mmCIF file with all atom_site columns, C-alpha atoms in Angstrom:
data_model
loop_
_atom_site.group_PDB
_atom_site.id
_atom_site.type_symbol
_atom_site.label_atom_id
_atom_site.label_alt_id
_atom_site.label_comp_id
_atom_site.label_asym_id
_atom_site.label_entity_id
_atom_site.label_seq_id
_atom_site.pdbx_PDB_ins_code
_atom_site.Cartn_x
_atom_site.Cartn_y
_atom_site.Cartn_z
_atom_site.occupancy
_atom_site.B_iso_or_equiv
_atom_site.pdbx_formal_charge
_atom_site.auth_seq_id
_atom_site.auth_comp_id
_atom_site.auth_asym_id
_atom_site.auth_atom_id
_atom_site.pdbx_PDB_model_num
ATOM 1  C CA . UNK A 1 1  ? -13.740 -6.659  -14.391 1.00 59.00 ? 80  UNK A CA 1
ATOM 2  C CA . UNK A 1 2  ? -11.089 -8.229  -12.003 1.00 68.00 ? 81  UNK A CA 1
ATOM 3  C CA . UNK A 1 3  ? -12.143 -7.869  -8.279  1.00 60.00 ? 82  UNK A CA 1
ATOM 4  C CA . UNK A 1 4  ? -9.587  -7.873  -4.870  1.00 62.00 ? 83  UNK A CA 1
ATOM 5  C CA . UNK A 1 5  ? -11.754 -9.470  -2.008  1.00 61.00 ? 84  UNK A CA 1
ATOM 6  C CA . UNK A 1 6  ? -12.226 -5.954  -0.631  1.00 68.00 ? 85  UNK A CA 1
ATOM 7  C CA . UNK A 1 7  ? -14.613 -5.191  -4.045  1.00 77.00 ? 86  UNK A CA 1
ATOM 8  C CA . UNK A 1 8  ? -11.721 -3.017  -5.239  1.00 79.00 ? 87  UNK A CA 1
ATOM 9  C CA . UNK A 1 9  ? -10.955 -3.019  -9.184  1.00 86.00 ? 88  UNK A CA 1
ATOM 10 C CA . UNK A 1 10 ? -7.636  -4.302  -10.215 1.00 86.00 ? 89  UNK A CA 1
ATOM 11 C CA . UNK A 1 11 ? -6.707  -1.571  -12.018 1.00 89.00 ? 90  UNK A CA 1
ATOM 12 C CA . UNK A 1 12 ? -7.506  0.902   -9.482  1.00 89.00 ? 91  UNK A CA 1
ATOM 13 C CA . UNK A 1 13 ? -5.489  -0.877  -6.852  1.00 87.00 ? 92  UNK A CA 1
ATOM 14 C CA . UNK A 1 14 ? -2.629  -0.507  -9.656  1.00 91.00 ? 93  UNK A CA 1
ATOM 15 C CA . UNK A 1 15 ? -3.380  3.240   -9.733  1.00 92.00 ? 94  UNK A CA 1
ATOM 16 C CA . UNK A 1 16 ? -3.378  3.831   -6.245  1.00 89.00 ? 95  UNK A CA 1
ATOM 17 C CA . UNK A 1 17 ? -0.095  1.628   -6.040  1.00 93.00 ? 96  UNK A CA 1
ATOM 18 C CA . UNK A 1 18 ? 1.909   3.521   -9.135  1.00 94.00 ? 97  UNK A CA 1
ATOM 19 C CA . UNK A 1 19 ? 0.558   6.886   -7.519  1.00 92.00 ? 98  UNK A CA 1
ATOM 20 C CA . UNK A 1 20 ? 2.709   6.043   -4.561  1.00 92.00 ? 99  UNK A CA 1
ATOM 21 C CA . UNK A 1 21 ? 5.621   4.784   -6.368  1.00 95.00 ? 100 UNK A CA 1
ATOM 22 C CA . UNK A 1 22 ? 7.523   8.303   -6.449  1.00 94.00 ? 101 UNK A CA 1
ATOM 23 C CA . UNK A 1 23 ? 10.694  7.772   -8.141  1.00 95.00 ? 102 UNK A CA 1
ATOM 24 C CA . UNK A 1 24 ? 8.549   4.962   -10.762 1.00 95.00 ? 103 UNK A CA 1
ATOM 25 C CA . UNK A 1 25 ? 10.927  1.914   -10.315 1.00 96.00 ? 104 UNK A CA 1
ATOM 26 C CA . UNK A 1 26 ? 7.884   -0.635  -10.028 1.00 95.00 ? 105 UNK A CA 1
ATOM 27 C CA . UNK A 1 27 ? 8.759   -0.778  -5.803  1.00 97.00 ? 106 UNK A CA 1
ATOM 28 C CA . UNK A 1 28 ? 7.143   1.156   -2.855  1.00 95.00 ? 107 UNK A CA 1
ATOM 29 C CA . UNK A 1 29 ? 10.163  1.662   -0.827  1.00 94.00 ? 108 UNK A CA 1
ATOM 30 C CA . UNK A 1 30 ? 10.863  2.644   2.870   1.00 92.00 ? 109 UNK A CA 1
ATOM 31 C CA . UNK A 1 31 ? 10.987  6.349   1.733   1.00 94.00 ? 110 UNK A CA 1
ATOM 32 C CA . UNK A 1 32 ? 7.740   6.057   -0.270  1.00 94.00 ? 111 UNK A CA 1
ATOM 33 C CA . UNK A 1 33 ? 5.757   4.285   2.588   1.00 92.00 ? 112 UNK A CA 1
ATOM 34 C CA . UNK A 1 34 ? 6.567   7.343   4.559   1.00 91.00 ? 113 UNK A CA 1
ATOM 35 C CA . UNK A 1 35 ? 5.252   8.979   2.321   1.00 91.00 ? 114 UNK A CA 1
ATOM 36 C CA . UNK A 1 36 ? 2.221   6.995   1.835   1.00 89.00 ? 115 UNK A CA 1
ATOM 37 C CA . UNK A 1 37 ? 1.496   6.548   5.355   1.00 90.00 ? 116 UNK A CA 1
ATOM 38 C CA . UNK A 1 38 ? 1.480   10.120  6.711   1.00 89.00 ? 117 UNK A CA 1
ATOM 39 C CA . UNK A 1 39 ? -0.675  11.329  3.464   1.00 88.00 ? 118 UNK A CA 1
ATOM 40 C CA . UNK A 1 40 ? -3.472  8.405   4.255   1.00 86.00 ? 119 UNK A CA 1
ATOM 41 C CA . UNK A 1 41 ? -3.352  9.233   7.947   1.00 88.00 ? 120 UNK A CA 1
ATOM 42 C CA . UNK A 1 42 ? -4.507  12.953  6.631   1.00 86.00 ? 121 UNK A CA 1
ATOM 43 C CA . UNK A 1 43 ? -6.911  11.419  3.996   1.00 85.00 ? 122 UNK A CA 1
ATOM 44 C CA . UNK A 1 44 ? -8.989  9.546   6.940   1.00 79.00 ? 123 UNK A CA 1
ATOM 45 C CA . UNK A 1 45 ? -11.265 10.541  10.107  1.00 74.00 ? 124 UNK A CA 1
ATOM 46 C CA . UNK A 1 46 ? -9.720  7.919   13.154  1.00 74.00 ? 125 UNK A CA 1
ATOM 47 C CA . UNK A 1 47 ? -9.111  7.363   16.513  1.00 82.00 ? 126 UNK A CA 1
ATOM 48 C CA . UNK A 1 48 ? -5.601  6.049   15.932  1.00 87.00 ? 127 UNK A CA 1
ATOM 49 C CA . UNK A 1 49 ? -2.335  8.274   16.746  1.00 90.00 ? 128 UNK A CA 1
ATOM 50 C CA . UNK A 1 50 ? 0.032   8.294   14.214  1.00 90.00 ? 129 UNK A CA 1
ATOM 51 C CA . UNK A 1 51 ? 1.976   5.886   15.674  1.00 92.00 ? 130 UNK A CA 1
ATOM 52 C CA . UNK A 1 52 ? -0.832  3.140   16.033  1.00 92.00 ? 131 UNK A CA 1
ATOM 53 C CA . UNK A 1 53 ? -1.675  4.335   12.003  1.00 89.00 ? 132 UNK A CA 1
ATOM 54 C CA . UNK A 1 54 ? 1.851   3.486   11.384  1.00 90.00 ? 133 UNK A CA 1
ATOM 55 C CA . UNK A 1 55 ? 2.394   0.349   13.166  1.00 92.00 ? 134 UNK A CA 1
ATOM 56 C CA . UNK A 1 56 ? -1.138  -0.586  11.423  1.00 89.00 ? 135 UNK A CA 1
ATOM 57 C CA . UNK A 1 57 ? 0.702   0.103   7.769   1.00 88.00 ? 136 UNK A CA 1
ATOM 58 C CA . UNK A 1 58 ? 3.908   -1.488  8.728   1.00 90.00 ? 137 UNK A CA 1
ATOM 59 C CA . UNK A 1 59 ? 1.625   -4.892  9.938   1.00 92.00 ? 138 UNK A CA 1
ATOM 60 C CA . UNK A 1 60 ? 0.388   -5.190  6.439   1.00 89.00 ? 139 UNK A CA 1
ATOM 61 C CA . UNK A 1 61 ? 3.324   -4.260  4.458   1.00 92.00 ? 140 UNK A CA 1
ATOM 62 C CA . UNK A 1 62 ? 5.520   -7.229  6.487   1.00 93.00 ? 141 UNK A CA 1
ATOM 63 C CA . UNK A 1 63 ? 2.037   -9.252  5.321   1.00 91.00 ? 142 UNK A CA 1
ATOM 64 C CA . UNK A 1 64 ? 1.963   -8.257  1.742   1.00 93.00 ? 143 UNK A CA 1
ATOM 65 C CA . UNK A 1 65 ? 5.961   -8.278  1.248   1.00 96.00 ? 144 UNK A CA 1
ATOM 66 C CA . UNK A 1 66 ? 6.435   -11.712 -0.016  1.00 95.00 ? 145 UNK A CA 1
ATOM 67 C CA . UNK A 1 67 ? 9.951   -12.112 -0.277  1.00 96.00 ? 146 UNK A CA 1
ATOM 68 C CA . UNK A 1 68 ? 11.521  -9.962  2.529   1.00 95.00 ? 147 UNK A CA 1
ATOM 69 C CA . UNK A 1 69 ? 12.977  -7.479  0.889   1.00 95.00 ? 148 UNK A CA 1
ATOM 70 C CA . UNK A 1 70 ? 11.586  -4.499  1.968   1.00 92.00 ? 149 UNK A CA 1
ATOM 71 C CA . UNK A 1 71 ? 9.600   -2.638  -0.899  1.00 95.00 ? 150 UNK A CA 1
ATOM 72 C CA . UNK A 1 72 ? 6.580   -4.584  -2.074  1.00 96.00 ? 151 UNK A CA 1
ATOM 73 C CA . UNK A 1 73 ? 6.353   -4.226  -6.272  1.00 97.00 ? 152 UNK A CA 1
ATOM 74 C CA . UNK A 1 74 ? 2.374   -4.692  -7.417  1.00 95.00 ? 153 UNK A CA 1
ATOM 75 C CA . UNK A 1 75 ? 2.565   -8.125  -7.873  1.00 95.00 ? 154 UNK A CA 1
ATOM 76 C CA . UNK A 1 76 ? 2.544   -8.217  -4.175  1.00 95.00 ? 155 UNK A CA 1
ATOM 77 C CA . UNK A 1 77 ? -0.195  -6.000  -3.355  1.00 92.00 ? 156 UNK A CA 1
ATOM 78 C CA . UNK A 1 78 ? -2.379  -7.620  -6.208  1.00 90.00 ? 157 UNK A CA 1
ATOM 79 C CA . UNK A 1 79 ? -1.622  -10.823 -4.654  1.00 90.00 ? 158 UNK A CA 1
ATOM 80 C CA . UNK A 1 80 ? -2.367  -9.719  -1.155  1.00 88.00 ? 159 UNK A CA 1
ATOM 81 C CA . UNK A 1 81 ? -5.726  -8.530  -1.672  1.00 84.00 ? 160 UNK A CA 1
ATOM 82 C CA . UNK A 1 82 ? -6.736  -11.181 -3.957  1.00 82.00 ? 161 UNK A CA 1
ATOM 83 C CA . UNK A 1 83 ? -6.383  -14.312 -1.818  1.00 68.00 ? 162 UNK A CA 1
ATOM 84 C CA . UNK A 1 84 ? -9.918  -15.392 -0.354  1.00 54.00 ? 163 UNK A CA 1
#
């Protein structure tokens, strides 16, 4: 079984990502990291606002988006939480 560095299986890391790719074009756009942020801010106990939860999101999409465009696609994600 394939691994990210956070002990994370591949394939669920897929899941989560196709789960929050809405309209299924193989992207997580601006609309669908909305989406994504506000529903993990519910899913977690925190001391961050919203805001800070937000900014925190935004930090690591600019990270994991590769080639500046935007929306990450898997191969980005995958990538991002494989490196060592």
């Amino acid at each position: 079984m394939r691994v990210t560095t956070v002990n994370i299986p591949i394939e669920r890391l897929e899941q989560l990502f196709y789960a929050f790719d809405l309209n299924m074009d193989g992207y997580i756009d601006q609309f669908e990291l909305h989406k994504l942020t506000h529903k993990s801010y519910a899913m977690f106990e925190h001391t961050l606002s919203l805001d800070s939860w937000s900014a925190l999101v935004n930090a690591l999409v600019i990270h994991m988006d590769s080639n500046a465009d935007g929306m990450l696609a898997i191969n980005e994600v995958v990538t991002a939480f494989s490196q060592i």
